[in-house]
Amino acid sequence: MEKRHSNIVKLLFAAFVASSFILTGCKSEKLNYDAIEVHSHNDYVQANPFWGAFNAGTPSIEADVYLVDGDLYVAHRKKELIIDPEHTLRSMYLEPLKKEWDKNGGKPYADGGPLWLMVDMKRDQHASLSRLVEIIETEGYLPMFDVTSNPSAVKLVVTNLPDIIENHQEDFPEWVYYDGIPNMTLTEKGATKVAMISEKASVYTSWSGEGEMAPEEQQAIKAAIEDAHKIGTTFRLWDFPDGPEAWEMSVKLGLDWINTDKPAEAVAWLKAKRENK
């Protein structure tokens, strides 16, 4: 009887150990919500451009611009380009930002949080960037972007400029940073000016935003992130599914940015995750 009792105890203990192992293995991996930030993609098409993202404290805000008749207009081309004369980069982003900058004593956010302004040069890239630099330097915006003299300044990140990044960085001021693409040819100094590497999600994955992403697709994205980190920069996927499940996947993959058209919701989601971790 004692031997039988001993065997039962052993079996129960073995079952307990096995179940504990299974439960431990099933636990979701611990995700680092502090290692990712929110990028307001195509912010200018929001119902409340600039202000919706800014009032939420979004760390990175993006606008597409076109150089037309010597000025930079915020617009998005679908079948045809439609320019609204009221929608200049100056009126929609630079002026509102400057008001907040002045109000906050030389920083974009009152709490000292960082801000990147990404400007996507949709055509005439060299001329567009030259005009942007001219506007900033001659119209009173330079202190707001001069990170070389003020670490709290807004980081200006220009995108869609691979030729300039690789061959013509010396044509532009030190306070201009760039959004690059994977596998660019960069000098050691050039790499320090690339604030972000971005790529279209479909290059790596066909994930719809529901369920699990294929392991080989996850690995491909993680490898691209690692390559970006090796040169000291961040990595972003654009045209990625957008919503809580996709934001969670972005964290799981180790992306540096949640690329979203819902900046206020994404910032609130991330804040809640950080508070409840």
PDB file of N, CA and C in Angstrom, residues 16 18 25 29 36 51 61 74 77 88 92 100-101 114 122 169 174 211 213 240 265:
ATOM      1  N   PHE A  16       2.583  17.537 -12.280  1.00  0.00           N
ATOM      2  CA  PHE A  16       2.681  18.947 -11.888  1.00  0.00           C
ATOM      3  C   PHE A  16       3.848  19.634 -12.604  1.00  0.00           C
ATOM      4  N   ALA A  18       5.310  18.703 -15.402  1.00  0.00           N
ATOM      5  CA  ALA A  18       5.017  18.787 -16.837  1.00  0.00           C
ATOM      6  C   ALA A  18       4.053  19.916 -17.138  1.00  0.00           C
ATOM      7  N   GLY A  25       5.931  27.530 -20.998  1.00  0.00           N
ATOM      8  CA  GLY A  25       6.215  27.634 -22.422  1.00  0.00           C
ATOM      9  C   GLY A  25       5.149  28.387 -23.179  1.00  0.00           C
ATOM     10  N   GLU A  29       5.875  35.999 -24.859  1.00  0.00           N
ATOM     11  CA  GLU A  29       7.159  36.618 -24.580  1.00  0.00           C
ATOM     12  C   GLU A  29       6.957  38.027 -24.026  1.00  0.00           C
ATOM     13  N   ILE A  36       9.654  51.329 -28.697  1.00  0.00           N
ATOM     14  CA  ILE A  36       8.964  51.698 -29.936  1.00  0.00           C
ATOM     15  C   ILE A  36       8.261  53.033 -29.739  1.00  0.00           C
ATOM     16  N   TRP A  51      -2.465  69.045 -35.675  1.00  0.00           N
ATOM     17  CA  TRP A  51      -2.940  69.191 -34.305  1.00  0.00           C
ATOM     18  C   TRP A  51      -3.395  67.885 -33.688  1.00  0.00           C
ATOM     19  N   ILE A  61       5.912  63.062 -37.061  1.00  0.00           N
ATOM     20  CA  ILE A  61       4.772  63.476 -37.878  1.00  0.00           C
ATOM     21  C   ILE A  61       5.251  63.685 -39.317  1.00  0.00           C
ATOM     22  N   VAL A  74       1.549  70.956 -49.351  1.00  0.00           N
ATOM     23  CA  VAL A  74       1.235  69.650 -48.785  1.00  0.00           C
ATOM     24  C   VAL A  74       0.102  69.046 -49.598  1.00  0.00           C
ATOM     25  N   ARG A  77      -0.891  62.703 -54.124  1.00  0.00           N
ATOM     26  CA  ARG A  77      -1.306  62.363 -55.470  1.00  0.00           C
ATOM     27  C   ARG A  77      -1.980  60.994 -55.475  1.00  0.00           C
ATOM     28  N   THR A  88       0.032  75.080 -47.694  1.00  0.00           N
ATOM     29  CA  THR A  88       1.487  75.087 -47.785  1.00  0.00           C
ATOM     30  C   THR A  88       2.067  74.387 -46.561  1.00  0.00           C
ATOM     31  N   MET A  92       0.527  74.785 -42.686  1.00  0.00           N
ATOM     32  CA  MET A  92      -0.030  73.598 -42.039  1.00  0.00           C
ATOM     33  C   MET A  92       0.875  73.017 -40.956  1.00  0.00           C
ATOM     34  N   GLU A 100       3.916  76.690 -30.973  1.00  0.00           N
ATOM     35  CA  GLU A 100       4.107  75.817 -29.818  1.00  0.00           C
ATOM     36  C   GLU A 100       5.540  75.905 -29.306  1.00  0.00           C
ATOM     37  N   TRP A 101       6.479  75.981 -30.216  1.00  0.00           N
ATOM     38  CA  TRP A 101       7.897  76.108 -29.867  1.00  0.00           C
ATOM     39  C   TRP A 101       8.136  77.358 -29.021  1.00  0.00           C
ATOM     40  N   PRO A 114      10.452  64.523 -27.378  1.00  0.00           N
ATOM     41  CA  PRO A 114      11.051  64.790 -28.688  1.00  0.00           C
ATOM     42  C   PRO A 114      10.018  64.819 -29.808  1.00  0.00           C
ATOM     43  N   LYS A 122       8.100  64.613 -52.831  1.00  0.00           N
ATOM     44  CA  LYS A 122       7.482  63.721 -53.797  1.00  0.00           C
ATOM     45  C   LYS A 122       8.029  63.879 -55.219  1.00  0.00           C
ATOM     46  N   GLN A 169      24.965  64.753 -49.613  1.00  0.00           N
ATOM     47  CA  GLN A 169      24.674  65.250 -48.267  1.00  0.00           C
ATOM     48  C   GLN A 169      25.421  66.538 -47.968  1.00  0.00           C
ATOM     49  N   GLU A 174      23.986  70.569 -41.600  1.00  0.00           N
ATOM     50  CA  GLU A 174      24.157  69.464 -40.666  1.00  0.00           C
ATOM     51  C   GLU A 174      22.864  69.103 -39.944  1.00  0.00           C
ATOM     52  N   GLY A 211      -4.169  37.193 -36.941  1.00  0.00           N
ATOM     53  CA  GLY A 211      -3.482  35.927 -36.721  1.00  0.00           C
ATOM     54  C   GLY A 211      -1.977  36.111 -36.641  1.00  0.00           C
ATOM     55  N   MET A 213       1.922  36.044 -38.078  1.00  0.00           N
ATOM     56  CA  MET A 213       2.745  36.237 -39.271  1.00  0.00           C
ATOM     57  C   MET A 213       3.644  35.012 -39.445  1.00  0.00           C
ATOM     58  N   PHE A 240       1.913  49.006 -43.643  1.00  0.00           N
ATOM     59  CA  PHE A 240       1.751  47.847 -42.765  1.00  0.00           C
ATOM     60  C   PHE A 240       0.322  47.891 -42.226  1.00  0.00           C
ATOM     61  N   GLU A 265      -4.912  57.361 -31.425  1.00  0.00           N
ATOM     62  CA  GLU A 265      -5.271  56.046 -30.889  1.00  0.00           C
ATOM     63  C   GLU A 265      -4.033  55.217 -30.587  1.00  0.00           C
TER      64      GLU A 265
END
